Amino acid sequence: MSTVLRVGVVGAGAMGADHVRTLTTAVPGVAVTEVYDRDTERATQVAQGAGGSVATSAEDLIGSDQVDAVVIASPDSTHADLAVACIAAGKPALCEKPLAVTAQDALRVVEAEVALGRRLVQVGFMRRYDPGYAHLKATVASGALGEVRVVHNVHRNASSTTSATGPGIVTGSMIHELDTVAWLLDDEVVGIRIESPVRDGLPDPQLATLEMAGGALATVEVFVNAGYGYDVRCEVVGTAGTAALAPAPSVSTRIAGVDGVAVASDFVAHFADAYRIELTAWARAASAGAVDGPTTWDGYRANVVAEAGVAALVGGARQPVLSASRPALYAVGAR
Amino acid sequence: MSTVLRVGVVGAGAMGADHVRTLTTAVPGVAVTEVYDRDTERATQVAQGAGGSVATSAEDLIGSDQVDAVVIASPDSTHADLAVACIAAGKPALCEKPLAVTAQDALRVVEAEVALGRRLVQVGFMRRYDPGYAHLKATVASGALGEVRVVHNVHRNASSTTSATGPGIVTGSMIHELDTVAWLLDDEVVGIRIESPVRDGLPDPQLATLEMAGGALATVEVFVNAGYGYDVRCEVVGTAGTAALAPAPSVSTRIAGVDGVAVASDFVAHFADAYRIELTAWARAASAGAVDGPTTWDGYRANVVAEAGVAALVGGARQPVLSASRPALYAVGAR
Amino acid sequence: MSTVLRVGVVGAGAMGADHVRTLTTAVPGVAVTEVYDRDTERATQVAQGAGGSVATSAEDLIGSDQVDAVVIASPDSTHADLAVACIAAGKPALCEKPLAVTAQDALRVVEAEVALGRRLVQVGFMRRYDPGYAHLKATVASGALGEVRVVHNVHRNASSTTSATGPGIVTGSMIHELDTVAWLLDDEVVGIRIESPVRDGLPDPQLATLEMAGGALATVEVFVNAGYGYDVRCEVVGTAGTAALAPAPSVSTRIAGVDGVAVASDFVAHFADAYRIELTAWARAASAGAVDGPTTWDGYRANVVAEAGVAALVGGARQPVLSASRPALYAVGAR
Amino acid sequence: MSTVLRVGVVGAGAMGADHVRTLTTAVPGVAVTEVYDRDTERATQVAQGAGGSVATSAEDLIGSDQVDAVVIASPDSTHADLAVACIAAGKPALCEKPLAVTAQDALRVVEAEVALGRRLVQVGFMRRYDPGYAHLKATVASGALGEVRVVHNVHRNASSTTSATGPGIVTGSMIHELDTVAWLLDDEVVGIRIESPVRDGLPDPQLATLEMAGGALATVEVFVNAGYGYDVRCEVVGTAGTAALAPAPSVSTRIAGVDGVAVASDFVAHFADAYRIELTAWARAASAGAVDGPTTWDGYRANVVAEAGVAALVGGARQPVLSASRPALYAVGAR
Ligand SMILES: [Mg+2]
Ligand SMILES: [Mg+2]
Ligand SMILES: [Mg+2]
Ligand SMILES: [Mg+2]
């Protein structure tokens, strides 16, 4: 019989608690054995629901002999150091996006893996596990669309927290598209421009144009105060046809003069399947001591493009994306 | 240059007034020269808007030397006699559905044409001119669906007048499907059953099953108090595939958590194009002294099937459709 | 830490193998410890993939001290006896539909549970776990549609095996709708009529009309040779509006003049989520020694309605549904 | 009875012939009395079909006492001079887009109207008459979307002629969006940027970003070799919701594993209703000696923005839109 993967979770906020819930109710072969959060009450509540115990620090959790693998869902500023600690401990980790707050910090994580000589950290770009995005990537890869020329992306939230900032929208929200487009096209972003129709106050929505190394262009609209709900759209335009995410509501109603479907209210509901599949794939790989999925290099690249995007947003001009060289550990086909 | 077809309109109620509006604003080559209605004020109002005059009686209008062709949009009980009068006067007519209140009366109109030796009256089954239904019929005729086995129909109104009756729903609303299914399949209804989930009070909705001479079956739901709006759906199921009317809203909105399109509130809005195309085709044929489109035989057949339907609704059992023989004047391909 | 539920699976055909695959890759807290199939090679292959062993007989598997709970996915004719054996052994079971080949046999299973005084067998009506159907039921229950008058169902397969028979289509395919409609409306089927446009050869498609105890009517089209793919549709029509399953493709493409989405090719792909959720819910309940979900009474009722349906199909007339009385063990709210 | 508007048509190519067909079969109150084309055979064929005669020159046609109003559908390079001639003759005209090849030439037409003191020329931006666009504009104007922040446009053709050029795509295709966005928002384009993923050979697709005077941004993808068909999409994004053109196919089919609708093959089929409504509205106004709809000022503005767009495409940088001042004759609300 298969042994159970013992998972420690750092961070018991909304994302961490949701991951624990998914791990315990929908992922086979895992047990959440330890939980850490600066807020001990929150950690206790989440740990009890999962049948695990509360760790006294993130470092203790990572070093614990009751923990085989780690989920990092703590505040963004702690991600890079915790990821490096997991690498030092030789334990597979799933680190929520972003991998780091700065590209330089993300590069430290990459370098830690390179020094170790193997990959241990998966970055939480869960969209790659969304059945819609996976189907879209397979359609692109099939060649049915011909050569890809353009990718159109829309990413909307009903409303943002009051602390939202222009740069924060890039690094917190648009970072998903910065990763997704590169992944969909097996290509890299080499230039970026971002502008907003709102010049006074929070620059929201933001419109970005991404230039890919292979020549394709991508548009991205991020609108964190779109009002009506959570909405993610993506259309790939090729020389032979187009393919788009199809909104997949389960029920349509006709009531009071409207033929309509509900729009999801948040990303957790919208991407629930993606999170489940992500955690299942990660746990399966981690049980074999490996990692799969988005790499720290992907996380670093997203940080680099986001930093160029912030500069573009602030300065108004197109920014080139300047990046370190891709280590052999992350060569295409190396996974 | 082409001469103008001078049209007289009998009946200035909602349907008649709408036909006058369409004839004067959207149909080339016609002028509405006379209007008659028992309510003289209403006739005057409609006539003035069209630049025509008010006739003193329906008979005067039909006999007038200012009238080349006639639109019959008066109460149902007058249709058959007025149609016979048009035939006697040798003038092309468009008679709103139903052609008559009873099959026996409808047969009188058929016999008048047979006696004359040519067809002059078109029955107002406007759905045959709806671009969606026309496309659906062309798809069936193309053979792309294989052999047709089933046709599913839905026909809903937001609400009915308080005077609605069970038989009235059959003869006033379901009569459209009784014609449409036969036309779509180039076939005839030979048996019918109708039942309702409501046994006390108005039997609404009604579910009918139609047996076609060629073997296919059709289901029809008519629901005149469906609440949410006006809705007409039709799906043809064949051995190689299916084809269905596609709701064709012009704009979709995403507001307040709903991704939706508006449902038309009534059949006039829903079938505005069908009415325009119907009147244009009728006027073109009438200008050449001919008729085209649904015949009095089609009108008679719809009455015969509706009478069997009423018997089925009241008696609870399947009813055969007993009909006169099709005169050579209405042979398939004779149009 | 939670203990693992040890599951034995009887039947290693397509359905059984798929359940084992789902249990091992997507359901937390379970291990497939034993597999039995008359075809030992098939059993061995499936058992090895799951890390379990091969049982020498279904009876041995049910009685094994390595098996806490049983999945019955063997041929239909064996279901009732195996379900009774599980009840005798006091072990929770998930029995694939149909519960039995005859209503009389299904009643034996019900009576075994009644004699024991508790429920142990869940019947595999997986549609109740499909997110679309679950959302549809919630919409009905919310009252947003007013009072339900009609339910329209469509159930199509691309093609059937050559051994398909008219009665077999009722008991093998339509049985899903016979359960689903009753469940959606919290009501019971009291009358049924089935007819087919095909009178010579296999009666396919079949059109059924179901009368519910509460007055509503339901239509069901089952077409096992629909040619184009697998398709399941359901629309609930109430006095205030309608709700329908929304086809939920993940990607739409525009290629070569067609804006389209793929239709699933089979029910395993279409209902993959439903099977996963069904097995997860069943395993969770079984770990606590209980059962949840569709009961043997539901299975018996589906058999009773199907038998009336077969009589209606063969005899041509509406058949009443004659049933044993509902034991207190299955009272609404008893779950 | 109303008199008939006698229309002369200059240009009997695809567009001119289609306008003549629409005028004679679908527009009330008009007769096509004269047709001119450099290709006399073509002019003869089109004139005969309409019951009109062939003019010996465009100038003769405009001056003819058999012509009350003029449709200009000749090559683009002739538009401005013909429009000026119509103004000089005091005859209402419908001039196909573009109003002129250069902004300077378009301004000559504007100035001719200003000198005359009234408007006589409508520019053929037929999208403003498309029911979808009209509904979209009404939705924006209703305030239901809040304040508009972004407009996304897509404009695709299956394939272009071999003589297509980068600037030609801007002035021939994108010019529709340059007008449409301004009209939808009652605003003006003040800046434009255009780039293409194709740097060698024909720059197609093109991605434009439009800056509106009121702050909103618009994206435009024009792809004249999109392969799969003709497709026009538009979504308006406001602070309270979004509204989009809904593709309005009349029939959907499910055949061979695909649930799909047909994509129109060309703009004539896609916008047939728009052309009919445009011509009907123009003829109605012309019968009263007036013009309605898109003005020469709108035509001039589109030319000005297109010229800035061509400069942006060639030079790679954002271009401001430098324009003459709006004459009082074209003041908002002056129509
Ligand atoms: Mg994530
Ligand atoms: Mg009608
Ligand atoms: Mg099942
Ligand atoms: Mg045009």
PDB file of C-alpha atoms and ligand atoms in Angstrom, chain D residues 15 96-97 124-127 176 275 278, ligand 4:
ATOM      1  CA  MET D  15     -20.721  47.272 -53.444  1.00  0.00           C
ATOM      2  CA  GLU D  96     -19.326  54.816 -49.423  1.00  0.00           C
ATOM      3  CA  LYS D  97     -16.476  54.898 -46.944  1.00  0.00           C
ATOM      4  CA  GLY D 124     -21.410  54.860 -45.533  1.00  0.00           C
ATOM      5  CA  PHE D 125     -20.403  53.818 -42.050  1.00  0.00           C
ATOM      6  CA  MET D 126     -23.142  51.215 -42.125  1.00  0.00           C
ATOM      7  CA  ARG D 127     -22.219  49.670 -38.773  1.00  0.00           C
ATOM      8  CA  HIS D 176     -14.685  51.208 -39.506  1.00  0.00           C
ATOM      9  CA  TYR D 275     -27.017  48.020 -45.326  1.00  0.00           C
ATOM     10  CA  GLU D 278     -28.840  52.360 -43.732  1.00  0.00           C
TER      11      GLU D 278
HETATM   12 MG    MG E   4     -19.647  50.670 -45.541  1.00  0.00          MG
END
